[in-house]
Amino acid sequence: MKSTRLSIILPTYNERENLPIIIWLIFKYLKGCDLDFEVIIIEDGSPDGTLQVAQSMQDIYGADKIVLYDRGKKLGLGTAYKAGLSLANGDYIILMDADLSHHPKFIPKFFEKAKEGDYDIVTGTRYDGSGGVYGWDLKRKIISCGANTLTQIALGPSVTDLTGSFRLYKKSVLNKLMALAKSKGYAFQMEIIVLAEQSGYRIGEVPISFVDRVYGQSKMGVEEILRFLYGVVDLVVRY
């Protein structure tokens, strides 16, 4: 029986310490699954040497398993996903962060959920069932919960975690959604779900544990918060 083909897209920017660990965890938790997988690293010109680490990962695991695309400069999360999708050979796509906040152990559960309900998209949720956030201080938790509440009120999605980025997609579905999406930054995640619901695609959720990064610094600052708010307003106007 033919195994399922999966492409995992990992955008990276200053993830030198985290990248070897997330790659090792991916191989550990997918090794026993009936999945023919590849990891696509989209590197955006990190000044900390992430590119060299990614090249080392490619040497260790093989170019057939680790696909590396160096874009040379930071061009935005949405465009990183689009670049990864253009290189993907999988029938299914996983979008996840490289900073260890998304644990690969949930990927098999995403597939179980997808098969269970014939879902086109399965998204991880921090705000339902056994899902949760760990390692954040009170301020960060308030910002995150506030952002999710705002999107629920403004956009009224059926999912409980619209701002999350850990998701499984059918490649054919993601291709169609990306062709319609206009957002480039963090709002990209929200727009994809809004577009999916408007298009009638089936979306399932799996509770996940979201853990704050151990190495490196969070990229969430005032500028990112303002971009997020602009993204919400833009989506409300457009949809």
mmCIF file of C-alpha atoms in Angstrom:
data_model
loop_
_atom_site.group_PDB
_atom_site.id
_atom_site.type_symbol
_atom_site.label_atom_id
_atom_site.label_comp_id
_atom_site.label_asym_id
_atom_site.label_seq_id
_atom_site.Cartn_x
_atom_site.Cartn_y
_atom_site.Cartn_z
ATOM 1 C CA MET A 1 0.000 0.000 0.000
ATOM 2 C CA LYS A 2 1.329 3.424 -0.955
ATOM 3 C CA SER A 3 2.364 5.562 2.022
ATOM 4 C CA THR A 4 1.058 9.077 2.505
ATOM 5 C CA ARG A 5 3.393 11.781 1.260
ATOM 6 C CA LEU A 6 3.901 14.725 3.615
ATOM 7 C CA SER A 7 5.811 17.990 3.265
ATOM 8 C CA ILE A 8 6.631 19.924 6.450
ATOM 9 C CA ILE A 9 7.349 23.594 5.800
ATOM 10 C CA LEU A 10 9.612 25.285 8.378
ATOM 11 C CA PRO A 11 10.236 29.026 7.930
ATOM 12 C CA THR A 12 13.374 30.046 9.857
ATOM 13 C CA TYR A 13 14.841 33.303 11.075
ATOM 14 C CA ASN A 14 17.458 33.179 13.844
ATOM 15 C CA GLU A 15 16.733 29.576 14.842
ATOM 16 C CA ARG A 16 20.288 28.227 15.021
ATOM 17 C CA GLU A 17 19.833 26.516 18.393
ATOM 18 C CA ASN A 18 16.294 25.282 17.789
ATOM 19 C CA LEU A 19 16.606 23.902 14.266
ATOM 20 C CA PRO A 20 18.643 20.736 15.046
ATOM 21 C CA ILE A 21 16.251 19.843 17.883
ATOM 22 C CA ILE A 22 13.023 20.328 15.911
ATOM 23 C CA ILE A 23 14.441 18.308 13.008
ATOM 24 C CA TRP A 24 15.461 15.490 15.376
ATOM 25 C CA LEU A 25 11.993 15.485 16.965
ATOM 26 C CA ILE A 26 10.289 15.368 13.575
ATOM 27 C CA PHE A 27 12.277 12.288 12.590
ATOM 28 C CA LYS A 28 11.715 10.685 15.994
ATOM 29 C CA TYR A 29 7.921 11.013 15.996
ATOM 30 C CA LEU A 30 7.324 10.304 12.302
ATOM 31 C CA LYS A 31 9.718 7.385 12.000
ATOM 32 C CA GLY A 32 7.120 4.800 12.994
ATOM 33 C CA CYS A 33 4.309 6.332 10.941
ATOM 34 C CA ASP A 34 3.342 5.290 7.434
ATOM 35 C CA LEU A 35 4.459 8.648 6.068
ATOM 36 C CA ASP A 36 6.933 9.459 3.311
ATOM 37 C CA PHE A 37 7.957 12.897 4.536
ATOM 38 C CA GLU A 38 10.285 15.755 3.696
ATOM 39 C CA VAL A 39 11.179 18.902 5.650
ATOM 40 C CA ILE A 40 11.372 22.125 3.658
ATOM 41 C CA ILE A 41 13.393 24.840 5.394
ATOM 42 C CA ILE A 42 12.726 28.358 4.140
ATOM 43 C CA GLU A 43 15.609 30.439 5.475
ATOM 44 C CA ASP A 44 15.206 34.224 5.453
ATOM 45 C CA GLY A 45 18.753 35.512 5.790
ATOM 46 C CA SER A 46 19.283 34.886 9.512
ATOM 47 C CA PRO A 47 22.384 36.693 10.826
ATOM 48 C CA ASP A 48 22.953 34.054 13.545
ATOM 49 C CA GLY A 49 24.177 31.245 11.287
ATOM 50 C CA THR A 50 20.883 29.379 10.865
ATOM 51 C CA LEU A 51 21.708 28.763 7.201
ATOM 52 C CA GLN A 52 24.905 26.902 8.067
ATOM 53 C CA VAL A 53 23.037 24.763 10.605
ATOM 54 C CA ALA A 54 20.364 23.988 8.000
ATOM 55 C CA GLN A 55 23.079 22.909 5.568
ATOM 56 C CA SER A 56 24.479 20.604 8.253
ATOM 57 C CA MET A 57 21.019 19.079 8.741
ATOM 58 C CA GLN A 58 20.859 18.449 5.015
ATOM 59 C CA ASP A 59 24.236 16.697 5.130
ATOM 60 C CA ILE A 60 23.134 14.512 8.047
ATOM 61 C CA TYR A 61 19.651 13.501 6.922
ATOM 62 C CA GLY A 62 20.050 13.771 3.145
ATOM 63 C CA ALA A 63 18.907 16.258 0.514
ATOM 64 C CA ASP A 64 15.877 14.083 -0.235
ATOM 65 C CA LYS A 65 14.644 14.562 3.332
ATOM 66 C CA ILE A 66 15.824 18.125 4.031
ATOM 67 C CA VAL A 67 15.044 20.619 1.286
ATOM 68 C CA LEU A 68 16.693 24.013 1.827
ATOM 69 C CA TYR A 69 15.744 27.300 0.213
ATOM 70 C CA ASP A 70 17.806 30.350 1.216
ATOM 71 C CA ARG A 71 15.874 33.520 0.336
ATOM 72 C CA GLY A 72 18.662 35.776 1.599
ATOM 73 C CA LYS A 73 16.467 38.253 3.475
ATOM 74 C CA LYS A 74 13.341 38.444 5.596
ATOM 75 C CA LEU A 75 10.355 38.533 3.259
ATOM 76 C CA GLY A 76 7.405 37.639 5.495
ATOM 77 C CA LEU A 77 5.732 34.523 6.838
ATOM 78 C CA GLY A 78 3.021 34.269 4.198
ATOM 79 C CA THR A 79 5.520 34.424 1.336
ATOM 80 C CA ALA A 80 7.718 31.864 3.117
ATOM 81 C CA TYR A 81 4.823 29.413 3.131
ATOM 82 C CA LYS A 82 4.149 30.084 -0.544
ATOM 83 C CA ALA A 83 7.809 29.469 -1.362
ATOM 84 C CA GLY A 84 7.730 26.211 0.589
ATOM 85 C CA LEU A 85 4.551 25.072 -1.110
ATOM 86 C CA SER A 86 6.120 25.594 -4.535
ATOM 87 C CA LEU A 87 8.850 23.095 -3.551
ATOM 88 C CA ALA A 88 6.604 20.568 -1.809
ATOM 89 C CA ASN A 89 6.149 17.045 -3.160
ATOM 90 C CA GLY A 90 3.671 15.913 -0.507
ATOM 91 C CA ASP A 91 -0.046 15.246 -0.844
ATOM 92 C CA TYR A 92 -0.398 16.855 2.583
ATOM 93 C CA ILE A 93 1.339 19.926 4.011
ATOM 94 C CA ILE A 94 2.219 20.712 7.611
ATOM 95 C CA LEU A 95 2.871 24.350 8.487
ATOM 96 C CA MET A 96 4.643 24.780 11.820
ATOM 97 C CA ASP A 97 7.168 26.952 13.662
ATOM 98 C CA ALA A 98 10.820 26.008 14.044
ATOM 99 C CA ASP A 99 11.194 27.426 17.571
ATOM 100 C CA LEU A 100 9.964 24.262 19.385
ATOM 101 C CA SER A 101 6.631 25.839 20.336
ATOM 102 C CA HIS A 102 4.932 23.276 18.072
ATOM 103 C CA HIS A 103 5.774 19.703 19.066
ATOM 104 C CA PRO A 104 5.968 17.160 16.203
ATOM 105 C CA LYS A 105 4.293 14.534 18.410
ATOM 106 C CA PHE A 106 0.957 16.084 17.423
ATOM 107 C CA ILE A 107 1.443 15.498 13.683
ATOM 108 C CA PRO A 108 0.207 11.856 13.787
ATOM 109 C CA LYS A 109 -2.848 13.081 15.736
ATOM 110 C CA PHE A 110 -3.538 15.624 12.972
ATOM 111 C CA PHE A 111 -3.627 12.769 10.459
ATOM 112 C CA GLU A 112 -5.903 10.690 12.686
ATOM 113 C CA LYS A 113 -8.308 13.619 12.891
ATOM 114 C CA ALA A 114 -8.137 14.243 9.132
ATOM 115 C CA LYS A 115 -9.053 10.633 8.351
ATOM 116 C CA GLU A 116 -11.701 10.502 11.076
ATOM 117 C CA GLY A 117 -13.769 13.329 9.579
ATOM 118 C CA ASP A 118 -12.377 13.578 6.041
ATOM 119 C CA TYR A 119 -11.155 17.081 6.901
ATOM 120 C CA ASP A 120 -9.411 19.307 4.364
ATOM 121 C CA ILE A 121 -7.616 21.188 7.142
ATOM 122 C CA VAL A 122 -6.731 20.180 10.690
ATOM 123 C CA THR A 123 -5.551 22.981 12.942
ATOM 124 C CA GLY A 124 -4.005 22.827 16.383
ATOM 125 C CA THR A 125 -5.880 24.654 19.113
ATOM 126 C CA ARG A 126 -4.511 26.060 22.364
ATOM 127 C CA TYR A 127 -7.952 27.123 23.578
ATOM 128 C CA ASP A 128 -10.086 23.984 23.560
ATOM 129 C CA GLY A 129 -10.083 20.596 25.293
ATOM 130 C CA SER A 130 -6.677 19.632 26.650
ATOM 131 C CA GLY A 131 -4.921 22.396 24.719
ATOM 132 C CA GLY A 132 -2.906 25.020 26.560
ATOM 133 C CA VAL A 133 -0.006 27.451 26.628
ATOM 134 C CA TYR A 134 3.070 26.888 28.794
ATOM 135 C CA GLY A 135 6.065 29.073 29.619
ATOM 136 C CA TRP A 136 4.484 32.452 28.943
ATOM 137 C CA ASP A 137 4.282 35.201 31.535
ATOM 138 C CA LEU A 138 0.920 36.767 32.387
ATOM 139 C CA LYS A 139 1.408 39.669 29.965
ATOM 140 C CA ARG A 140 2.022 37.354 26.997
ATOM 141 C CA LYS A 141 -0.956 35.173 27.916
ATOM 142 C CA ILE A 142 -3.229 38.211 28.128
ATOM 143 C CA ILE A 143 -2.013 39.430 24.710
ATOM 144 C CA SER A 144 -2.558 36.001 23.149
ATOM 145 C CA CYS A 145 -6.009 35.427 24.670
ATOM 146 C CA GLY A 146 -6.989 38.991 23.838
ATOM 147 C CA ALA A 147 -5.890 38.564 20.226
ATOM 148 C CA ASN A 148 -7.833 35.325 19.883
ATOM 149 C CA THR A 149 -10.940 36.834 21.489
ATOM 150 C CA LEU A 150 -10.709 39.847 19.166
ATOM 151 C CA THR A 151 -10.536 37.642 16.080
ATOM 152 C CA GLN A 152 -13.460 35.530 17.304
ATOM 153 C CA ILE A 153 -15.612 38.638 17.718
ATOM 154 C CA ALA A 154 -14.478 40.360 14.524
ATOM 155 C CA LEU A 155 -14.368 37.392 12.145
ATOM 156 C CA GLY A 156 -16.622 34.773 13.778
ATOM 157 C CA PRO A 157 -14.724 31.657 12.712
ATOM 158 C CA SER A 158 -15.840 28.123 13.544
ATOM 159 C CA VAL A 159 -12.397 27.248 14.945
ATOM 160 C CA THR A 160 -11.387 28.114 18.509
ATOM 161 C CA ASP A 161 -7.798 29.176 17.699
ATOM 162 C CA LEU A 162 -7.707 31.407 14.633
ATOM 163 C CA THR A 163 -4.246 32.841 15.330
ATOM 164 C CA GLY A 164 -2.472 29.483 15.592
ATOM 165 C CA SER A 165 -0.045 28.415 12.866
ATOM 166 C CA PHE A 166 0.346 24.659 13.483
ATOM 167 C CA ARG A 167 -1.834 23.037 10.800
ATOM 168 C CA LEU A 168 -2.241 20.151 8.389
ATOM 169 C CA TYR A 169 -3.612 20.845 4.906
ATOM 170 C CA LYS A 170 -4.435 18.834 1.857
ATOM 171 C CA LYS A 171 -1.953 20.242 -0.645
ATOM 172 C CA SER A 172 -4.608 20.794 -3.309
ATOM 173 C CA VAL A 173 -6.665 22.823 -0.831
ATOM 174 C CA LEU A 174 -3.734 24.931 0.384
ATOM 175 C CA ASN A 175 -2.755 25.687 -3.218
ATOM 176 C CA LYS A 176 -6.214 27.093 -3.910
ATOM 177 C CA LEU A 177 -6.320 29.100 -0.677
ATOM 178 C CA MET A 178 -2.861 30.590 -1.174
ATOM 179 C CA ALA A 179 -3.828 31.747 -4.632
ATOM 180 C CA LEU A 180 -6.610 33.783 -3.009
ATOM 181 C CA ALA A 181 -4.778 35.033 0.109
ATOM 182 C CA LYS A 182 -3.351 38.543 0.116
ATOM 183 C CA SER A 183 -1.847 38.744 3.628
ATOM 184 C CA LYS A 184 1.930 38.339 4.022
ATOM 185 C CA GLY A 185 2.527 38.493 7.783
ATOM 186 C CA TYR A 186 0.814 37.021 10.836
ATOM 187 C CA ALA A 187 -2.631 37.817 9.403
ATOM 188 C CA PHE A 188 -1.966 35.148 6.794
ATOM 189 C CA GLN A 189 -2.970 32.413 9.261
ATOM 190 C CA MET A 190 -6.310 34.065 9.938
ATOM 191 C CA GLU A 191 -7.070 34.798 6.295
ATOM 192 C CA ILE A 192 -6.463 31.187 5.260
ATOM 193 C CA ILE A 193 -9.122 29.943 7.698
ATOM 194 C CA VAL A 194 -11.584 32.664 6.673
ATOM 195 C CA LEU A 195 -11.081 31.751 3.018
ATOM 196 C CA ALA A 196 -11.386 28.041 3.784
ATOM 197 C CA GLU A 197 -14.719 28.528 5.534
ATOM 198 C CA GLN A 198 -16.038 30.696 2.707
ATOM 199 C CA SER A 199 -14.970 28.018 0.231
ATOM 200 C CA GLY A 200 -16.792 25.289 2.145
ATOM 201 C CA TYR A 201 -13.748 23.267 3.171
ATOM 202 C CA ARG A 202 -14.015 20.994 6.207
ATOM 203 C CA ILE A 203 -11.868 22.063 9.181
ATOM 204 C CA GLY A 204 -11.070 19.949 12.232
ATOM 205 C CA GLU A 205 -9.216 20.826 15.434
ATOM 206 C CA VAL A 206 -6.750 18.955 17.641
ATOM 207 C CA PRO A 207 -5.845 20.284 21.123
ATOM 208 C CA ILE A 208 -2.121 21.025 21.362
ATOM 209 C CA SER A 209 0.313 22.119 24.048
ATOM 210 C CA PHE A 210 2.044 25.307 22.962
ATOM 211 C CA VAL A 211 5.377 25.796 24.727
ATOM 212 C CA ASP A 212 7.359 29.034 24.745
ATOM 213 C CA ARG A 213 10.723 28.948 23.018
ATOM 214 C CA VAL A 214 13.772 27.906 25.056
ATOM 215 C CA TYR A 215 16.429 29.370 22.740
ATOM 216 C CA GLY A 216 16.415 32.717 20.986
ATOM 217 C CA GLN A 217 14.102 35.662 21.349
ATOM 218 C CA SER A 218 10.427 35.925 20.539
ATOM 219 C CA LYS A 219 9.691 37.878 17.375
ATOM 220 C CA MET A 220 6.502 39.271 18.920
ATOM 221 C CA GLY A 221 6.951 42.977 19.630
ATOM 222 C CA VAL A 222 4.987 46.221 19.343
ATOM 223 C CA GLU A 223 5.470 46.301 15.584
ATOM 224 C CA GLU A 224 4.124 42.758 15.207
ATOM 225 C CA ILE A 225 1.117 43.567 17.428
ATOM 226 C CA LEU A 226 0.301 46.616 15.290
ATOM 227 C CA ARG A 227 0.611 44.531 12.138
ATOM 228 C CA PHE A 228 -1.718 41.959 13.656
ATOM 229 C CA LEU A 229 -4.336 44.611 14.477
ATOM 230 C CA TYR A 230 -4.055 46.040 10.988
ATOM 231 C CA GLY A 231 -4.464 42.526 9.604
ATOM 232 C CA VAL A 232 -7.676 41.946 11.587
ATOM 233 C CA VAL A 233 -9.159 45.263 10.416
ATOM 234 C CA ASP A 234 -8.143 44.502 6.843
ATOM 235 C CA LEU A 235 -9.798 41.075 6.960
ATOM 236 C CA VAL A 236 -12.997 42.533 8.444
ATOM 237 C CA VAL A 237 -13.161 45.089 5.627
ATOM 238 C CA ARG A 238 -12.423 42.549 2.901
ATOM 239 C CA TYR A 239 -14.581 39.689 4.190
#
